[in-house]
Short mmCIF file of N, CA, C and O in Angstrom, two decimals:
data_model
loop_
_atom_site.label_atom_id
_atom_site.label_comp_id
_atom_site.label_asym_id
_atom_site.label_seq_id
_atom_site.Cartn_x
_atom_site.Cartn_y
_atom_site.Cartn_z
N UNK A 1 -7.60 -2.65 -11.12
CA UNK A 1 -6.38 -2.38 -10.36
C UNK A 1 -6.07 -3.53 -9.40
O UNK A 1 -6.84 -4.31 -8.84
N UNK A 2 -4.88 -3.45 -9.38
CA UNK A 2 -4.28 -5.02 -8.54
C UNK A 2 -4.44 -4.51 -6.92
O UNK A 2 -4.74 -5.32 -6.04
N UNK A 3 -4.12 -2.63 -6.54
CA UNK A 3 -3.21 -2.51 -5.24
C UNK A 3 -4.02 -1.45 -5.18
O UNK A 3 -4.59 -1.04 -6.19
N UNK A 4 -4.21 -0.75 -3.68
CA UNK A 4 -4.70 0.67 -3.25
C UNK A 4 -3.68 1.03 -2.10
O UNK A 4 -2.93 0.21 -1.57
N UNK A 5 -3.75 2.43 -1.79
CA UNK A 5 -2.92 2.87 -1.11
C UNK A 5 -3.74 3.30 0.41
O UNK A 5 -4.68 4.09 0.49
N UNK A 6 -3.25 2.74 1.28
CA UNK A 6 -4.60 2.71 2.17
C UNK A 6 -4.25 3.89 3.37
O UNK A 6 -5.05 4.33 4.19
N UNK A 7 -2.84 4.25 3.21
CA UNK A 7 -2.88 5.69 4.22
C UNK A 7 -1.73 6.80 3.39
O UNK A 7 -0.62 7.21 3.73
N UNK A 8 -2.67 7.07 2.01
CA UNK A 8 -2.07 8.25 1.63
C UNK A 8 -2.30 9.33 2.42
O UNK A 8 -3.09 9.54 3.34
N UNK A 9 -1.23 10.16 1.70
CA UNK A 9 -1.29 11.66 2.79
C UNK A 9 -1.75 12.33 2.55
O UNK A 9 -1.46 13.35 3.18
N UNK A 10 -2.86 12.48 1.49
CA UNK A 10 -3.88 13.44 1.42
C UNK A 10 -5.29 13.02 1.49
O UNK A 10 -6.34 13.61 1.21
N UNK A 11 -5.02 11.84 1.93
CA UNK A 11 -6.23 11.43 2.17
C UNK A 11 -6.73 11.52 3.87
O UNK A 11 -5.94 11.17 4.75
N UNK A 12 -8.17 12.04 4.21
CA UNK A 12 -8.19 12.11 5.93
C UNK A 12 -8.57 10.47 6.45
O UNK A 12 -9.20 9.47 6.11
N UNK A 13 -7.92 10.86 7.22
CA UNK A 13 -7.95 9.11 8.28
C UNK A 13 -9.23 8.51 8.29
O UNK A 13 -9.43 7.29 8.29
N UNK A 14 -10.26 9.58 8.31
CA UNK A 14 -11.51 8.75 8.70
C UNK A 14 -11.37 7.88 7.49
O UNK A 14 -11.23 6.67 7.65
N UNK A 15 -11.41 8.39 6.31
CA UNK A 15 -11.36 7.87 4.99
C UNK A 15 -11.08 6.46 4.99
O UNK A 15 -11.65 5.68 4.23
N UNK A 16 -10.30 6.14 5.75
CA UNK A 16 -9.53 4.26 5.66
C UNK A 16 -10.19 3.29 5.93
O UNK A 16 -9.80 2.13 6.06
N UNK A 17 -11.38 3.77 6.04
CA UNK A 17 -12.88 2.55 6.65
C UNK A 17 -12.97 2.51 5.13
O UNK A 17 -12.48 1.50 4.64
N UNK A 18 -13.54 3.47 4.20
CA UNK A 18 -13.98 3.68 2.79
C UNK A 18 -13.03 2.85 2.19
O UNK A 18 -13.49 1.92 1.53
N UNK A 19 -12.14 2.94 2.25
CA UNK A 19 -10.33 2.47 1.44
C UNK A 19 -10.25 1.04 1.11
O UNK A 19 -10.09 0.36 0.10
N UNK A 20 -10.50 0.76 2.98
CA UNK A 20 -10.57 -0.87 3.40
C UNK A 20 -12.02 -1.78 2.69
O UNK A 20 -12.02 -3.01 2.62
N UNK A 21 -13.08 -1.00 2.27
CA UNK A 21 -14.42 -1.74 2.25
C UNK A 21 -13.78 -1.92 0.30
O UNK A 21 -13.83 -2.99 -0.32
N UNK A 22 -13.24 -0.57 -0.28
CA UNK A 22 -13.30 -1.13 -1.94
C UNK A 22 -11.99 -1.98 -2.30
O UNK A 22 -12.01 -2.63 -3.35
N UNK A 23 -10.80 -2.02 -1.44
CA UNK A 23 -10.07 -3.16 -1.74
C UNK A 23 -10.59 -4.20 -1.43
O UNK A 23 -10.26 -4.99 -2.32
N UNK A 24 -11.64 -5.05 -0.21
CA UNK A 24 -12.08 -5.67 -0.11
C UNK A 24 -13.12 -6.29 -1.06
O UNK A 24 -13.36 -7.49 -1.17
N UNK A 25 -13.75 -5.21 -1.76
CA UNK A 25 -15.05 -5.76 -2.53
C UNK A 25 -14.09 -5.95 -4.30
O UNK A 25 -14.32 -6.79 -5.17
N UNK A 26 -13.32 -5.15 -4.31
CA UNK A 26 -12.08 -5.56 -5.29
C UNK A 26 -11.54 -6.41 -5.47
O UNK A 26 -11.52 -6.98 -6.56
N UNK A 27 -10.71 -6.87 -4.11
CA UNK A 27 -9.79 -7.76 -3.99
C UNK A 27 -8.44 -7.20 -4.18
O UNK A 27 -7.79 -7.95 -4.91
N UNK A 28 -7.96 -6.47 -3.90
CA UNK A 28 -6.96 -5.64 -3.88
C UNK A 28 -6.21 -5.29 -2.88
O UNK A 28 -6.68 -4.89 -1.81
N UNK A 29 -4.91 -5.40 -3.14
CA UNK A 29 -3.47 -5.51 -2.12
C UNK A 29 -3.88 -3.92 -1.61
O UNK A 29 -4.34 -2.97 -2.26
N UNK A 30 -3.50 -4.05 -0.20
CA UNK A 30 -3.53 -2.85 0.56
C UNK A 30 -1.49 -2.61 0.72
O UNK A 30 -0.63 -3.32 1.22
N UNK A 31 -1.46 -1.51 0.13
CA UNK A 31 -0.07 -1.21 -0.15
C UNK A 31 -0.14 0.56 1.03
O UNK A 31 -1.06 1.34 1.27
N UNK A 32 1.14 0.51 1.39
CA UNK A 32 1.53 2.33 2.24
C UNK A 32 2.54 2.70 1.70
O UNK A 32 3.45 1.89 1.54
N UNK A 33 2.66 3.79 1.34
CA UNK A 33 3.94 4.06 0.43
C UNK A 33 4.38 5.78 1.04
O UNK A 33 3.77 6.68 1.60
N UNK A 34 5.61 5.59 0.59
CA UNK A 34 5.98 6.55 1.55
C UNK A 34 6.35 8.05 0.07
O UNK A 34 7.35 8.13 -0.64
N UNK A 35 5.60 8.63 0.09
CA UNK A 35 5.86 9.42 -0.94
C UNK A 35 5.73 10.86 -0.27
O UNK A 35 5.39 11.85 -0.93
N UNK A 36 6.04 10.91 1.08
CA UNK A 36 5.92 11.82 1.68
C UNK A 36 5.75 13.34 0.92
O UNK A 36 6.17 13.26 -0.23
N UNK A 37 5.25 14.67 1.25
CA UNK A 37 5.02 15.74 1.31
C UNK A 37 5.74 16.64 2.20
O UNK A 37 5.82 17.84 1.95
N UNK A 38 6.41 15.96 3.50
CA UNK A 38 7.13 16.85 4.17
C UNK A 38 7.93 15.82 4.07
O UNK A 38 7.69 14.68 3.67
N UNK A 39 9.38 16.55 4.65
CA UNK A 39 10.33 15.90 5.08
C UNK A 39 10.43 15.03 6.69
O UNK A 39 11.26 14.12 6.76
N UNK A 40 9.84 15.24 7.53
CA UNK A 40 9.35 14.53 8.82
C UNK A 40 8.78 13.32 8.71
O UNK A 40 8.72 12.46 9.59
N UNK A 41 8.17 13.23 7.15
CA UNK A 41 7.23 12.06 6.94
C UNK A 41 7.90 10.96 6.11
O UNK A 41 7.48 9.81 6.03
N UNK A 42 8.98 11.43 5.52
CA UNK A 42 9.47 10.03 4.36
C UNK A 42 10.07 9.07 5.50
O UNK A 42 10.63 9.43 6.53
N UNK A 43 9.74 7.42 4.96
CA UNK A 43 10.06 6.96 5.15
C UNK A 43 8.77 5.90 6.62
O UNK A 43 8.79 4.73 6.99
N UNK A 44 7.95 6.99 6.98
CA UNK A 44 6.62 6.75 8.13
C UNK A 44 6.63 5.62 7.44
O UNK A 44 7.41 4.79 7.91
N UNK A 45 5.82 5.15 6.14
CA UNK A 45 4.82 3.84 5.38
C UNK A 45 5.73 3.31 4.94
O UNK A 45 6.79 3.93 5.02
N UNK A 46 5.76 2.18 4.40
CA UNK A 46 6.22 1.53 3.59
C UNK A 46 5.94 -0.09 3.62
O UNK A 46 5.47 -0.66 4.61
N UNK A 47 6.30 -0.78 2.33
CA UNK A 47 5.88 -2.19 2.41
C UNK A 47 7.19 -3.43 2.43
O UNK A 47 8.32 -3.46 1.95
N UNK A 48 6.55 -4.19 3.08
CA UNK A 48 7.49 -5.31 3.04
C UNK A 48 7.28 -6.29 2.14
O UNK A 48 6.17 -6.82 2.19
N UNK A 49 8.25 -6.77 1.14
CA UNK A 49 8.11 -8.19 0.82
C UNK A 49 8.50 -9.17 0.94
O UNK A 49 9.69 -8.96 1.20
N UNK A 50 8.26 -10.75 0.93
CA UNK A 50 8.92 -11.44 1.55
C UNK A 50 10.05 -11.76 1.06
O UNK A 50 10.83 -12.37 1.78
N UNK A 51 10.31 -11.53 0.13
CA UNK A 51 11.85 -11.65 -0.89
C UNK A 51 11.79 -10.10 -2.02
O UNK A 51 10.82 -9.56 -2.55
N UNK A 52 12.92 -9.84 -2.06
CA UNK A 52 13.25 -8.91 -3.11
C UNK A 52 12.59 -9.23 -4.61
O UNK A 52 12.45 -10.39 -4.99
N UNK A 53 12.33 -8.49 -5.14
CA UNK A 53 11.67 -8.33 -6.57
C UNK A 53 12.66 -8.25 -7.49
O UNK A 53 13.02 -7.13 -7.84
N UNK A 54 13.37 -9.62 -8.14
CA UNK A 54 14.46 -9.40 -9.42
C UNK A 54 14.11 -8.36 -9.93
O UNK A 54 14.80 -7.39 -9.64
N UNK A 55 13.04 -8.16 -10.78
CA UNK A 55 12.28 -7.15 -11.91
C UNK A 55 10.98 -6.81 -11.86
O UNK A 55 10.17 -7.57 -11.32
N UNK A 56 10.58 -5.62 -12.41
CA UNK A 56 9.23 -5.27 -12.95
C UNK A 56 8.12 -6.66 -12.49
O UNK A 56 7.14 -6.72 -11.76
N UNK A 57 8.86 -7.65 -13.33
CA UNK A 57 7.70 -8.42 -13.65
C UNK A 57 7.04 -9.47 -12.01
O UNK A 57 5.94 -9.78 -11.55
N UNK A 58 8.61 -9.70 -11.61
CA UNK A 58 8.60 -10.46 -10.19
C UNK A 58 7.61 -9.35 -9.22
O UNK A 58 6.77 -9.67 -8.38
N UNK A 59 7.98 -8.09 -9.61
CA UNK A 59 7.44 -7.14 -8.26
C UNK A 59 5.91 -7.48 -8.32
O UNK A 59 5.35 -7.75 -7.26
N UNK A 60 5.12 -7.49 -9.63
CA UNK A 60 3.81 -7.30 -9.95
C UNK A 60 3.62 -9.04 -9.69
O UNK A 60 2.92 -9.20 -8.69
N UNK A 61 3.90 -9.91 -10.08
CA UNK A 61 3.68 -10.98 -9.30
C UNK A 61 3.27 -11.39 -7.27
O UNK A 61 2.49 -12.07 -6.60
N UNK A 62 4.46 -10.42 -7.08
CA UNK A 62 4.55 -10.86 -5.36
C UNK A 62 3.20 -10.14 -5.31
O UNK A 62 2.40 -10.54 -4.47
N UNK A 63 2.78 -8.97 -6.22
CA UNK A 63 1.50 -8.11 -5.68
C UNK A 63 0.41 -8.75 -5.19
O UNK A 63 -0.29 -8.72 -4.17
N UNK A 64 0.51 -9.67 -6.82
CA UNK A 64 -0.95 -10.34 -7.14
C UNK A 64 -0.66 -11.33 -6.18
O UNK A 64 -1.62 -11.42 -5.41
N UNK A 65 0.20 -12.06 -5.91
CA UNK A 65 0.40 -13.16 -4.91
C UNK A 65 -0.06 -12.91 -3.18
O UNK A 65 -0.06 -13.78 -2.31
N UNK A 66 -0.41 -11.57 -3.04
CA UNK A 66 -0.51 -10.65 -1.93
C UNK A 66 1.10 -11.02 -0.87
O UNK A 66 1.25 -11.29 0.32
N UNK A 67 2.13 -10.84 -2.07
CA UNK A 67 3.23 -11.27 -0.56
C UNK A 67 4.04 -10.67 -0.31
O UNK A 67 5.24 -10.92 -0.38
N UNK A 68 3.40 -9.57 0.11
CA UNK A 68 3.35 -7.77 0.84
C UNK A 68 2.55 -7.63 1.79
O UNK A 68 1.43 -8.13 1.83
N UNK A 69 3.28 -6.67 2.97
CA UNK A 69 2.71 -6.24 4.07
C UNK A 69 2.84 -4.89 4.21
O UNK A 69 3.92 -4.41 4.54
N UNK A 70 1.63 -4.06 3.95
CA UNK A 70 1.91 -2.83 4.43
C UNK A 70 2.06 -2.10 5.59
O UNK A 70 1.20 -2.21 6.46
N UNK A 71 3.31 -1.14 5.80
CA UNK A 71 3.47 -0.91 6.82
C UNK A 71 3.41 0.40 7.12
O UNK A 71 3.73 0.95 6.07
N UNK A 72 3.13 1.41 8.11
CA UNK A 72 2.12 0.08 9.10
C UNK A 72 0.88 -0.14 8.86
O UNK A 72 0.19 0.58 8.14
N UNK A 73 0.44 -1.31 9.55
CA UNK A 73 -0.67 -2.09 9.29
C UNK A 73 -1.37 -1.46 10.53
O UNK A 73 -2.51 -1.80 10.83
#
């Protein structure tokens, strides 16, 4: 896997020490995505890139390129 999701919402907080150690030993983009469960919550996470993604293929590039910031960090 290229990306992990480092503050899903079903996952408990302590958890993000665990999250942070296998993208690290991976090498894997730390991505937040907002796929909320309640309505209070869409929109909390989300990632930045430094330019828009023409396509599919550009998006999975900027991944591997790590040139994304998840937010929040």
């Amino acid at each position: 896997p290229d990306g992990i999701e480092l503050a899903p919402f079903n996952t408990p907080a302590p958890r993000e020490r665990d999250i942070l150690a296998l993208a690290s030993r991976l090498n894997m983009v730390l991505l937040t995505n907002s796929d909320a469960h309640q309505v209070s919550r869409v929109g909390r996470y989300y990632n930045e890139f430094n330019s828009l993604p023409e396509d599919d293929a550009a998006l999975v590039a900027q991944l591997k390129k790590r040139r994304v910031t998840a937010e929040p960090s």
